[in-house]
Short mmCIF file of C-alpha atoms (C1' of nucleotides) in Angstrom, two decimals:
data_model
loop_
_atom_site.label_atom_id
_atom_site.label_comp_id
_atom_site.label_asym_id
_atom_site.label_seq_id
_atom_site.Cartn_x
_atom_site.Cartn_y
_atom_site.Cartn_z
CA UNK A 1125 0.00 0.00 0.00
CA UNK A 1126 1.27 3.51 -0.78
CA UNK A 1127 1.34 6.05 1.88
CA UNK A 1128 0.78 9.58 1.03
CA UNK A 1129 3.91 11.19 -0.63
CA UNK A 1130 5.84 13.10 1.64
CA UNK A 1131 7.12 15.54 -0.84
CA UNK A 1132 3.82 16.86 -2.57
CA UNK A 1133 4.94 17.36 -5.79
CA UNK A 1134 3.62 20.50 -7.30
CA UNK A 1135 1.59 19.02 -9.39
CA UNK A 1136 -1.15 17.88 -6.60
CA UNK A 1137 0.24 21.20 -4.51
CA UNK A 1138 -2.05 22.85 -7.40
CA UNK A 1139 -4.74 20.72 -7.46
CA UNK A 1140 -5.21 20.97 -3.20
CA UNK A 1141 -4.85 24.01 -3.88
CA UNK A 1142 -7.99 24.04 -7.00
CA UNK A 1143 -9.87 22.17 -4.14
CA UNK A 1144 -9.79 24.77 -1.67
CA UNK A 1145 -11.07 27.14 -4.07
CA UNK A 1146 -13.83 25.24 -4.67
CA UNK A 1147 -14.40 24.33 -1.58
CA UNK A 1148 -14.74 28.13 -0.07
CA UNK A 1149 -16.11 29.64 -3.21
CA UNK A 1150 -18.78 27.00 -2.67
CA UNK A 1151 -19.21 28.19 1.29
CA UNK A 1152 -19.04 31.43 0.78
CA UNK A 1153 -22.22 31.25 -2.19
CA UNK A 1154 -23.74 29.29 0.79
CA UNK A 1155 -24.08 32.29 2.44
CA UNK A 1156 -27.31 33.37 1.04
CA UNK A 1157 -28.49 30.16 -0.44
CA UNK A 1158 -28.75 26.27 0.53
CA UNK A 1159 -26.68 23.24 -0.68
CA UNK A 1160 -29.59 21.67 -3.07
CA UNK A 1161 -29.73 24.65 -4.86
CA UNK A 1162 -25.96 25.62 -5.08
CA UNK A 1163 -25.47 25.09 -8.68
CA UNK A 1164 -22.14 23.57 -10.19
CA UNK A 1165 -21.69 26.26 -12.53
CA UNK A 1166 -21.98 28.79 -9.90
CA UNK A 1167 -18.97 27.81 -7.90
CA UNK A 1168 -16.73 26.86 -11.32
CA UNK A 1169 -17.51 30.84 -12.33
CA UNK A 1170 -16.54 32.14 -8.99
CA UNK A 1171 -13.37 30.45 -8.90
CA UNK A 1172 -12.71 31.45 -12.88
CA UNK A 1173 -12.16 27.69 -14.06
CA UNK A 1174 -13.76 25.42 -16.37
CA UNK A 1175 -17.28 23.53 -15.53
CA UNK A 1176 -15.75 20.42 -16.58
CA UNK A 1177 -12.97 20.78 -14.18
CA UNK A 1178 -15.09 20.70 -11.39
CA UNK A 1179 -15.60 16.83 -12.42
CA UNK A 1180 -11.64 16.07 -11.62
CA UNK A 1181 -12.72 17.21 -7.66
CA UNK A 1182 -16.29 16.04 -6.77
CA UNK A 1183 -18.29 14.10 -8.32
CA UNK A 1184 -21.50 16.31 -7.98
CA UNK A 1185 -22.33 19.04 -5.52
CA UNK A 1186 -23.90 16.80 -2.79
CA UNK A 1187 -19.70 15.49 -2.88
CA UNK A 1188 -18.34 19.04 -2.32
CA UNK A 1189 -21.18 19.54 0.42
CA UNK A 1190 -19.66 16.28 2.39
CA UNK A 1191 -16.21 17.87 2.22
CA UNK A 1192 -17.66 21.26 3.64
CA UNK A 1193 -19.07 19.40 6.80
CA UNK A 1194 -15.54 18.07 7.74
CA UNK A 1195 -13.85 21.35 6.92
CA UNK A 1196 -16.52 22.86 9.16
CA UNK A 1197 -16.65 20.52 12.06
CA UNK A 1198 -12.97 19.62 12.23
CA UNK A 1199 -12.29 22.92 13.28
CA UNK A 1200 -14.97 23.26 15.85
CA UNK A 1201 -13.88 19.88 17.23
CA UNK A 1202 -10.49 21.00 18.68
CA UNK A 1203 -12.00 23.89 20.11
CA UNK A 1204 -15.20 21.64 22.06
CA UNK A 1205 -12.75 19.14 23.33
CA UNK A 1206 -10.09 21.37 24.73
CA UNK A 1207 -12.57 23.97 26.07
CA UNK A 1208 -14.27 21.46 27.99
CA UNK A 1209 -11.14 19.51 29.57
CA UNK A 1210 -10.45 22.70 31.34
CA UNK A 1211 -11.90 22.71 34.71
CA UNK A 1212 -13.25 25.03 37.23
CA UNK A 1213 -15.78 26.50 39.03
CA UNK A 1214 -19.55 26.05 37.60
CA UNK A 1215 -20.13 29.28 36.91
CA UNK A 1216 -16.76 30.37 35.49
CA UNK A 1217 -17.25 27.08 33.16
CA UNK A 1218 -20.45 28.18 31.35
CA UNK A 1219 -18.94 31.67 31.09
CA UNK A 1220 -16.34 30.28 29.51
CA UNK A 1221 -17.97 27.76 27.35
CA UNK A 1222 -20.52 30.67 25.81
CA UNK A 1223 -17.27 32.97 25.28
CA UNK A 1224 -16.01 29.74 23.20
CA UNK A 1225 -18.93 29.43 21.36
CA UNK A 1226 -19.39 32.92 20.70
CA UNK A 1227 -15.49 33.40 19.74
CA UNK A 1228 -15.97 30.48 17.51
CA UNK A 1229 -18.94 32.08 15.36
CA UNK A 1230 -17.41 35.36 15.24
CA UNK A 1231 -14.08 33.82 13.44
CA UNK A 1232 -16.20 31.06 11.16
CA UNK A 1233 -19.71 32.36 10.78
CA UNK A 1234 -20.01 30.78 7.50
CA UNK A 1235 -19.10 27.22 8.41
CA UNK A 1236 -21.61 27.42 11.12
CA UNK A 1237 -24.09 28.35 8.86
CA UNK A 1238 -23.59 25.77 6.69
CA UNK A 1239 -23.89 23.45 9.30
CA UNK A 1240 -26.96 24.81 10.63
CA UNK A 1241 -28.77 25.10 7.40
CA UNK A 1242 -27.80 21.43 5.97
CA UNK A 1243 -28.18 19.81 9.15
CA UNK A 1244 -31.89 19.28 8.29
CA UNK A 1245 -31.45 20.75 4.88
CA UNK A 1246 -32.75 18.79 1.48
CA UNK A 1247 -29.40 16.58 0.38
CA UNK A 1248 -29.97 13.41 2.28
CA UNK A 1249 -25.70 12.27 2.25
CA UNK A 1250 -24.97 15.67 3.75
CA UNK A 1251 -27.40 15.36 6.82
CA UNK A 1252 -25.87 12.21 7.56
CA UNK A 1253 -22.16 13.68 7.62
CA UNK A 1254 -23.09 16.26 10.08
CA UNK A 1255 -25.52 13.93 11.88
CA UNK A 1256 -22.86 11.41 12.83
CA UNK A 1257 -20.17 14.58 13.35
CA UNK A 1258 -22.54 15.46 16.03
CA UNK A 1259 -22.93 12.13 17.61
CA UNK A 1260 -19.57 12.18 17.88
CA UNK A 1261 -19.08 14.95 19.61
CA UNK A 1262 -22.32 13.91 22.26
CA UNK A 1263 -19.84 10.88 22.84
CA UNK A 1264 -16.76 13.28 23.63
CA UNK A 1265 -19.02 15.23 25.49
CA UNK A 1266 -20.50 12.37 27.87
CA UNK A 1267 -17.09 11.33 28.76
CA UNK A 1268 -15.90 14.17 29.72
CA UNK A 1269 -18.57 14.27 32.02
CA UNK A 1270 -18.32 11.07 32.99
CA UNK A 1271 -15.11 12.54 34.82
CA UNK A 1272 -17.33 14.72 37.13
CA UNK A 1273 -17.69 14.25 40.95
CA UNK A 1274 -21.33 15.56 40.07
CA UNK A 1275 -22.42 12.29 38.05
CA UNK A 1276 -20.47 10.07 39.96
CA UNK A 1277 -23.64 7.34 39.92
CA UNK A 1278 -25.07 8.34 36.51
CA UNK A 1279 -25.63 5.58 34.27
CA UNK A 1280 -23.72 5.44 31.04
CA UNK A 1281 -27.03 5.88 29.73
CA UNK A 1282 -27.89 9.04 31.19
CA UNK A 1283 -24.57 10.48 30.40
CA UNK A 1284 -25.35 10.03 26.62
CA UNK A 1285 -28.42 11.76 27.04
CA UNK A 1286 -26.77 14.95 28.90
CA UNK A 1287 -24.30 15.27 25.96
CA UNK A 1288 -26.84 15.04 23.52
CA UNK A 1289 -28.73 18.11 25.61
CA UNK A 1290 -25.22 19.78 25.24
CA UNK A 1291 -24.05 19.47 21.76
CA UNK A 1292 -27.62 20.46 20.95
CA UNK A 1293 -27.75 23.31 23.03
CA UNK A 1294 -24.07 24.28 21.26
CA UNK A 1295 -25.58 24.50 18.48
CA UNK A 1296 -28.84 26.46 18.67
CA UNK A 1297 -26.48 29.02 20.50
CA UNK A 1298 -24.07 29.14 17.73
CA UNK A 1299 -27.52 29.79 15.17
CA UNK A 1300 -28.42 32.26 17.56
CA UNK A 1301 -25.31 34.41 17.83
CA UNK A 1302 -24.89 33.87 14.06
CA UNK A 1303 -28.41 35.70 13.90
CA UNK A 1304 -27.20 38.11 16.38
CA UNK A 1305 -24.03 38.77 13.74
CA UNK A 1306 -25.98 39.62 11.31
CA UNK A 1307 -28.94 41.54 12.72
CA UNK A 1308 -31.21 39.43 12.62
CA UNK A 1309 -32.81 38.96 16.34
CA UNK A 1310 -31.47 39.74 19.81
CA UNK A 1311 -27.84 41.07 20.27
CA UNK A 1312 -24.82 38.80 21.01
CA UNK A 1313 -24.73 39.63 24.49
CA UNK A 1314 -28.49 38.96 25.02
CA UNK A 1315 -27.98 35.91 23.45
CA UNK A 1316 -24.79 35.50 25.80
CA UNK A 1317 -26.84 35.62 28.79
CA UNK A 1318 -30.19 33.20 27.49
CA UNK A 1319 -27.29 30.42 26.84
CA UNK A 1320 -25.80 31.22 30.44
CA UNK A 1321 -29.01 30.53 32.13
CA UNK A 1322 -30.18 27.64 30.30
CA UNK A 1323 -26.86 26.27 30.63
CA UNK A 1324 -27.32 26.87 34.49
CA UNK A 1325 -31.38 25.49 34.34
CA UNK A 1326 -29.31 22.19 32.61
CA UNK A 1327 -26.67 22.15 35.55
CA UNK A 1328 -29.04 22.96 38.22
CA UNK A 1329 -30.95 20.08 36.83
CA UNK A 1330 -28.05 17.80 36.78
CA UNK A 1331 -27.52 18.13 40.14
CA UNK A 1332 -30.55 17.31 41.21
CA UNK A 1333 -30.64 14.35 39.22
CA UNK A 1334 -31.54 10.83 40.34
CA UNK A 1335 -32.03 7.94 38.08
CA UNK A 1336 -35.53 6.43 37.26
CA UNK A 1337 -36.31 4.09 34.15
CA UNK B 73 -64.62 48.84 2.76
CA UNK B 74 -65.78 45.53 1.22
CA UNK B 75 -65.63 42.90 3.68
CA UNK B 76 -65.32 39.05 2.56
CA UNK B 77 -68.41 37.55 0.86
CA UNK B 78 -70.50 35.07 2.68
CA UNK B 79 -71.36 33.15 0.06
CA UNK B 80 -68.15 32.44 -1.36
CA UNK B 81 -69.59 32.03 -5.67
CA UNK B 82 -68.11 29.00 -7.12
CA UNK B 83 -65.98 31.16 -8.61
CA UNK B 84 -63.49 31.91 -5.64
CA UNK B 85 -64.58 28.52 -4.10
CA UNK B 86 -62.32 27.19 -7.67
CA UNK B 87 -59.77 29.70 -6.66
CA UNK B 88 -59.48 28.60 -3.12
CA UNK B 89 -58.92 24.79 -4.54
CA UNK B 90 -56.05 25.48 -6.85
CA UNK B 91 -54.10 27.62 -4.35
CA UNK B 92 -54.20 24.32 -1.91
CA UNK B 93 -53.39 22.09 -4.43
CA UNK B 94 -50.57 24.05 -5.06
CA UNK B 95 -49.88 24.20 -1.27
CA UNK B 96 -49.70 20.94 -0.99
CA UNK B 97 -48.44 19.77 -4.41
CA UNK B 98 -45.53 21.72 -2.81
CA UNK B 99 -45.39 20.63 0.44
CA UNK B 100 -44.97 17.31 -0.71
CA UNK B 101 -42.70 18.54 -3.20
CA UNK B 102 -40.40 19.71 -0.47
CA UNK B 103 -40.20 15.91 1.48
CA UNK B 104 -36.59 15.54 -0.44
CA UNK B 105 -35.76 18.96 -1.15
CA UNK B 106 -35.73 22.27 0.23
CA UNK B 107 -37.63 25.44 -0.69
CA UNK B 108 -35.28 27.26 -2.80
CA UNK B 109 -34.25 24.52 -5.16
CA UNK B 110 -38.08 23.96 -5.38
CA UNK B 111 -39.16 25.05 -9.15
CA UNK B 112 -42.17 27.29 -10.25
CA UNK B 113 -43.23 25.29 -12.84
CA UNK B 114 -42.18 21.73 -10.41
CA UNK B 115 -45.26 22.62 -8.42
CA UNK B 116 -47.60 23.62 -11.72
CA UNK B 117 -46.60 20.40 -13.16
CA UNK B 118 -47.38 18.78 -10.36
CA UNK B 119 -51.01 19.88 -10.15
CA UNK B 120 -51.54 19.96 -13.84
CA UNK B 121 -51.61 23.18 -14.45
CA UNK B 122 -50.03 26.17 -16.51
CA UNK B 123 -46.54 28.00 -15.27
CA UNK B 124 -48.76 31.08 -15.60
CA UNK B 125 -51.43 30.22 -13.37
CA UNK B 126 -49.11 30.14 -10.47
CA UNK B 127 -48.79 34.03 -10.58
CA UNK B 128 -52.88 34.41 -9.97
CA UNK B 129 -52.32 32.91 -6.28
CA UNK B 130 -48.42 33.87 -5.21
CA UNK B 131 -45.63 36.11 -6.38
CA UNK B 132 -43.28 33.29 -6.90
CA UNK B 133 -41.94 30.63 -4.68
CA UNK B 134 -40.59 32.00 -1.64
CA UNK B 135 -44.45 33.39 -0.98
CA UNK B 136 -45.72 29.84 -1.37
CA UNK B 137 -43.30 29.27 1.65
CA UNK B 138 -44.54 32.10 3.39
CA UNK B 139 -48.24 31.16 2.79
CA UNK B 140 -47.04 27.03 4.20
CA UNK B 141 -45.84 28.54 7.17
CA UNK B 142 -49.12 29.39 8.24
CA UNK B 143 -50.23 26.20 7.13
CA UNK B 144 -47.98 24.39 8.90
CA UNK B 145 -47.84 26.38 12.08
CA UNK B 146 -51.40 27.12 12.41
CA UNK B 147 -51.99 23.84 13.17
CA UNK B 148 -49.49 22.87 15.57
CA UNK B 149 -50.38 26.05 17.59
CA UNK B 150 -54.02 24.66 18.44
CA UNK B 151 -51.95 21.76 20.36
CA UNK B 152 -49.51 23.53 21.82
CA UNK B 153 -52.34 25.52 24.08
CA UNK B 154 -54.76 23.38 24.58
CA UNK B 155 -52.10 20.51 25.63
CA UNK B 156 -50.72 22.77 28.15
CA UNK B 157 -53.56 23.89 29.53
CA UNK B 158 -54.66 20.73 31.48
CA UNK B 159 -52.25 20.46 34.18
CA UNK B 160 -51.61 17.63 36.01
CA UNK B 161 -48.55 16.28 38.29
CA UNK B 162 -45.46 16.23 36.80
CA UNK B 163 -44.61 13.09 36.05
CA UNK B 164 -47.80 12.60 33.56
CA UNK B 165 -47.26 16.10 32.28
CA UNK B 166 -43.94 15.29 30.58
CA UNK B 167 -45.44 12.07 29.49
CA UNK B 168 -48.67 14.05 27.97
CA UNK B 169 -46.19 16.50 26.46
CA UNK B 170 -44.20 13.95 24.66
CA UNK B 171 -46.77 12.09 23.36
CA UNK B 172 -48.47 14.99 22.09
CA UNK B 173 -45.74 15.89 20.24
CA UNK B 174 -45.07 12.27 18.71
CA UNK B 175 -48.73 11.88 17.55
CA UNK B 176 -48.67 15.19 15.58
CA UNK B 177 -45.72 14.41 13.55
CA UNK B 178 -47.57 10.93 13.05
CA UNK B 179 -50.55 12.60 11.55
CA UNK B 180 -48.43 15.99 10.14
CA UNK B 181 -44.91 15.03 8.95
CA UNK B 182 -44.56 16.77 6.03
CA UNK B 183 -45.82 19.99 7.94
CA UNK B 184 -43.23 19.27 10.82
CA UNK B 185 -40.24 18.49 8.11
CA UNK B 186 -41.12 21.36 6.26
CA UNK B 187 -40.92 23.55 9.32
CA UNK B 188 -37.44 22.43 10.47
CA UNK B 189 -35.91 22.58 7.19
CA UNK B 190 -36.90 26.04 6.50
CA UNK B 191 -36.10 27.45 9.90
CA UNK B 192 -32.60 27.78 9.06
CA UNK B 193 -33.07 27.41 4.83
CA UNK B 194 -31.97 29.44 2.49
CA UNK B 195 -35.16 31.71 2.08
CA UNK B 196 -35.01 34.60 4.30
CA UNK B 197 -38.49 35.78 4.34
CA UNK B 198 -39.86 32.19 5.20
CA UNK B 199 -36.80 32.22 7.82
CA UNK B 200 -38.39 35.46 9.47
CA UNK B 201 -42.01 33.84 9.16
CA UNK B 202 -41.25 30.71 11.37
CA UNK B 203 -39.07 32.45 13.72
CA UNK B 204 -42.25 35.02 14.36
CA UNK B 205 -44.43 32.16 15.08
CA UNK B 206 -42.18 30.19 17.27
CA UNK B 207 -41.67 33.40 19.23
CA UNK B 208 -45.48 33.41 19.97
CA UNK B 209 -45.06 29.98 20.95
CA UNK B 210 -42.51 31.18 23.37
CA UNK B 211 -44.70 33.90 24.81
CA UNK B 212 -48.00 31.65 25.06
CA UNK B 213 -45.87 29.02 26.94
CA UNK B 214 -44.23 31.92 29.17
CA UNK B 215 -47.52 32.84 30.10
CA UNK B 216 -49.00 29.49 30.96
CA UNK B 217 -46.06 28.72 32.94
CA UNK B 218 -46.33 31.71 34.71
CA UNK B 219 -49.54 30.60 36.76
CA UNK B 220 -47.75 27.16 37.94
CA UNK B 221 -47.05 27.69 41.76
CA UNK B 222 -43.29 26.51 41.00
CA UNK B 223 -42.73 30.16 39.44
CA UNK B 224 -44.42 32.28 42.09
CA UNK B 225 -41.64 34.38 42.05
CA UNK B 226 -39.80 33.95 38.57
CA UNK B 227 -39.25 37.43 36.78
CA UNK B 228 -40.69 37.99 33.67
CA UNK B 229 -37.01 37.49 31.77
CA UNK B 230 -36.49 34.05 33.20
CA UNK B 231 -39.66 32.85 32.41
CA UNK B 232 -39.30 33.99 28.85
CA UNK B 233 -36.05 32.18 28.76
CA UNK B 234 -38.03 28.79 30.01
CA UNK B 235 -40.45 29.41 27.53
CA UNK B 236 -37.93 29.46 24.83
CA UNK B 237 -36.44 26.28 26.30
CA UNK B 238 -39.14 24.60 25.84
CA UNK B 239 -40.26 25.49 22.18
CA UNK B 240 -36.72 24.56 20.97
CA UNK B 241 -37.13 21.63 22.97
CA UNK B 242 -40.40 20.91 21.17
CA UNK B 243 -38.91 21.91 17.25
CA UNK B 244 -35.66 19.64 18.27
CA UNK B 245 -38.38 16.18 19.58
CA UNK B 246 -40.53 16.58 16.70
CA UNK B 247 -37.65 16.79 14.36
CA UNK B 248 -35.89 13.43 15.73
CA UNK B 249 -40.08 11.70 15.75
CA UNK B 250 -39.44 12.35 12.47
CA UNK B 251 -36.36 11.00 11.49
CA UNK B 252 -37.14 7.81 13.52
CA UNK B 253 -40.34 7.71 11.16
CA UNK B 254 -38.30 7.51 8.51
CA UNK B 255 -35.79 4.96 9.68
CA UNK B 256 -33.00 7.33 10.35
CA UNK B 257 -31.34 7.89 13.55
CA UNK B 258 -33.53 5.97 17.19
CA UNK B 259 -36.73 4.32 16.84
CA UNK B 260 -39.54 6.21 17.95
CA UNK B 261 -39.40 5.15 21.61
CA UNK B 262 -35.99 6.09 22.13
CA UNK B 263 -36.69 9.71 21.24
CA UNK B 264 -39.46 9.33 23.67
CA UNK B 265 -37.55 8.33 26.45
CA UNK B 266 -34.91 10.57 25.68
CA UNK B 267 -37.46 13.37 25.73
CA UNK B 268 -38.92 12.22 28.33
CA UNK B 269 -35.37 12.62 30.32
CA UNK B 270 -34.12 16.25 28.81
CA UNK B 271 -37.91 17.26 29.91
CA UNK B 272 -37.22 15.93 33.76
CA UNK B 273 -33.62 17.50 33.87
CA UNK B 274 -35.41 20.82 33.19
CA UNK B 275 -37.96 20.32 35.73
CA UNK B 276 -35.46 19.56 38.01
CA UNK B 277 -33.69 22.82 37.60
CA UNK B 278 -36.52 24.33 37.12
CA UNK B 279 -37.38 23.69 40.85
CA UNK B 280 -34.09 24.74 41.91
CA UNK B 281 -33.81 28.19 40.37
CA UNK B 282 -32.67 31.19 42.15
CA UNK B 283 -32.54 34.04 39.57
CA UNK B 284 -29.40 36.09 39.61
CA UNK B 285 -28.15 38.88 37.05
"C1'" DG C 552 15.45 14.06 -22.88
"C1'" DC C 553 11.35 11.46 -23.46
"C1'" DA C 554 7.03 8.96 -22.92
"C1'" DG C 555 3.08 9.19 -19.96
"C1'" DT C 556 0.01 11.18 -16.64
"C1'" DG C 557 -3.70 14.11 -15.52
"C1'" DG C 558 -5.58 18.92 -14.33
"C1'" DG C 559 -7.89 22.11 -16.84
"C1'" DC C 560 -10.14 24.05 -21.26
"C1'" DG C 561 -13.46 24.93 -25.09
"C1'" DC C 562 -17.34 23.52 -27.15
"C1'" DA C 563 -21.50 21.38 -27.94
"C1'" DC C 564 -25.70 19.21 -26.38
"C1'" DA C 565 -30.45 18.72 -24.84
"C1'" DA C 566 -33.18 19.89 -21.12
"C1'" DC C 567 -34.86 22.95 -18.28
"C1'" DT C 568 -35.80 27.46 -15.88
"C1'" DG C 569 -38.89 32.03 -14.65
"C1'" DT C 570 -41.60 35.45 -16.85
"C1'" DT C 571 -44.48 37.96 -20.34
"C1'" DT C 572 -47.84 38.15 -23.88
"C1'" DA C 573 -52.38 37.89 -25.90
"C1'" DC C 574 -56.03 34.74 -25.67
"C1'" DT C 575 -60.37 31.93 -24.21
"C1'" DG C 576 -64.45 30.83 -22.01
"C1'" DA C 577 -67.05 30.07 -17.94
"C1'" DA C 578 -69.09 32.57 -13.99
"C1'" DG C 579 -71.02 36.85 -12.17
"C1'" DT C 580 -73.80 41.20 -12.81
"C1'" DA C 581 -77.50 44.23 -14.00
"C1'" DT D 1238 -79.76 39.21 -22.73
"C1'" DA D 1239 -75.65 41.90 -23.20
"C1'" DC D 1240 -71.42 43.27 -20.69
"C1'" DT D 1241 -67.71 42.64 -17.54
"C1'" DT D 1242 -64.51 40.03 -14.80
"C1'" DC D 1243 -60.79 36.98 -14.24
"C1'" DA D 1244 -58.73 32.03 -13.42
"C1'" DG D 1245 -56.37 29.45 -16.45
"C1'" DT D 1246 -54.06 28.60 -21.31
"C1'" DA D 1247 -50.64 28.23 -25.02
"C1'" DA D 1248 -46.67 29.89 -26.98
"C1'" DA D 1249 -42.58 32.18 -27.12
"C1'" DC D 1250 -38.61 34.51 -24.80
"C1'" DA D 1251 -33.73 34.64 -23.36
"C1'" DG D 1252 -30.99 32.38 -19.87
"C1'" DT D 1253 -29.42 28.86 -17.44
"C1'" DT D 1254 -28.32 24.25 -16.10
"C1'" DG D 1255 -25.45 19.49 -15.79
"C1'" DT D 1256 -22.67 16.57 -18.47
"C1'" DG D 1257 -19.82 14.45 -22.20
"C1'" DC D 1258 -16.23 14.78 -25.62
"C1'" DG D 1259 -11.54 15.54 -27.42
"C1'" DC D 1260 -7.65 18.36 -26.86
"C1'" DC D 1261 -3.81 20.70 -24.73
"C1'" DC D 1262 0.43 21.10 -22.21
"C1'" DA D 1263 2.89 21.54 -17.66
"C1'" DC D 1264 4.46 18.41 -14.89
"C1'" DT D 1265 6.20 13.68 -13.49
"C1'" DG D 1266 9.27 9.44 -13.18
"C1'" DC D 1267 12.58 6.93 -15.68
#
DNA sequence: GCAGTGGGCGCACAACTGTTTACTGAAGTA
DNA sequence: TACTTCAGTAAACAGTTGTGCGCCCACTGC
């Protein structure tokens, strides 16, 4: 088996490099549109290169939507895990996971988008990237937690659950300062203080919790 | 001022049927795509009639989508109240909730799917109409919740966070009844039981709160 | 230096798009 | 009965779309 080539030979230097183009020329037209009705042509024309060549990259437009949800969850994937291995006081902790969250949009609004439009959006293959992304990051989430003098008896079970609740509530609060962003709705730091409290209804909860069923 | 005619003349009565069929000619339409790669003359086709008729009931497209919102909303919002309104201990409640929720996207899917593609799709005045009506959701639950004896002395801010809560709580259950309709993702009692659970942790808190800030 | 690889191009193709136009004919009015 | 209204039609418009073909030519490995 042949590993990848060490020395990347200019030749696929360029075409990485034709990728990428196509790649963020097609985020960047997502900005205004969805994925099922990003056209093929459209992105080709923005990046000034041939229809045809789009065909040496992706096989269709669904393809290049696939690549965009790894480009955009990569990223936030580092930042989750990290952010939540630090540990300190409650309150300090959801200041400091909102601040991440908020920091995060500000820097990549338009890979959040993307995710948050497609992740119930009309091209089936790219739901189910982000859709197991997600999952993934539930499972991160639940064993960090798992860690925590707080759910010392929780089943493994329960766990899951909470990290779904998280990685959900991550989200809408990343659509909701996105909105903020642009306008649209209440201001980031209104939006700051909603995911503050509902993050402290969630660990007020969580403390309380005993489990049934 | 001319106010609308009682007896509606066969006329308008022929009217009123072709708008719904194309309402729902797009609704159904929109089960494996989303609203702005959905074609004018798609829908026409669809009910067997002229590209030109379509301008006699909307402006184009995106007002269909406006015009389904109400359609799909309208519905749910009946529910919504009238399921809250009987109150009961709080066990049962949750249980009531959930299964409220599951037998409307049983009867409604398309409606449901249609909702929670859109409210983060690509068409921004169809965007703005769902996010109106899930704020009145937000209020109307506020308000009920602000006669249970649990928030005797919530402020008027925190309950309007709760209120919130539990509408994206609602959107985020009905979207994953869905998907297990559908075979993707947990079977239909999982995302009961996991409802059931996110509900309780919020109840839990919920009896906990102190508000600060 | 030379044969071979492959990213990108130009062109053509048929199929489709949204929108306008002038029209038809049934239903409503007086 | 004669006159008006108007939902729906058919046809044409200029653009656009995705995809296939053969060709080029800078780069690669020998």
């Amino acid at each position: 088996m042949s590993s990848t080539q060490v020395r990347p030979s200019q030749r696929e230097a360029q075409k990485a490099r034709t990728r990428r183009a196509l790649l963020d020329a097609g985020l960047s037209l997502l900005e205004h549109q969805s994925l099922s009705s990003l056209g093929l042509r459209e992105i080709t024309r923005a990046v000034g290169v041939s229809p045809a060549a789009f065909y040496r990259h992706f096989r269709d437009v669904a393809d290049l939507g696939v690549a965009l949800v790894e480009d955009s969850l990569g990223a936030l994937h580092g930042v989750v895990t990290s952010g939540l291995a630090e540990r300190s006081e409650d309150g300090d902790r959801i200041d400091h996971s909102v601040e991440a969250i908020a920091a995060f949009v500000r820097e990549h609004p338009e890979h959040i988008r993307f995710v948050v439009r497609e992740r119930r959006g009309g091209v089936a293959a790219v739901r189910v990237a982000i859709g197991a992304q997600l999952d993934r990051f539930a499972d991160e989430v639940a064993q960090v937690l798992a860690d925590d003098e707080i759910s010392r008896d929780w089943s493994a079970d329960d766990l899951r659950m909470l990290g779904e609740t998280y990685v959900d509530h991550m989200v809408m609060t990343a659509s909701a300062f996105l909105e903020a962003a642009q306008g649209e709705g209440p201001d980031e730091a209104a939006v700051a203080r909603t995911a503050r409290r509902q993050l402290r209804l969630i660990s007020l909860g969580r403390r309380h919790w005993t489990s049934t069923d």
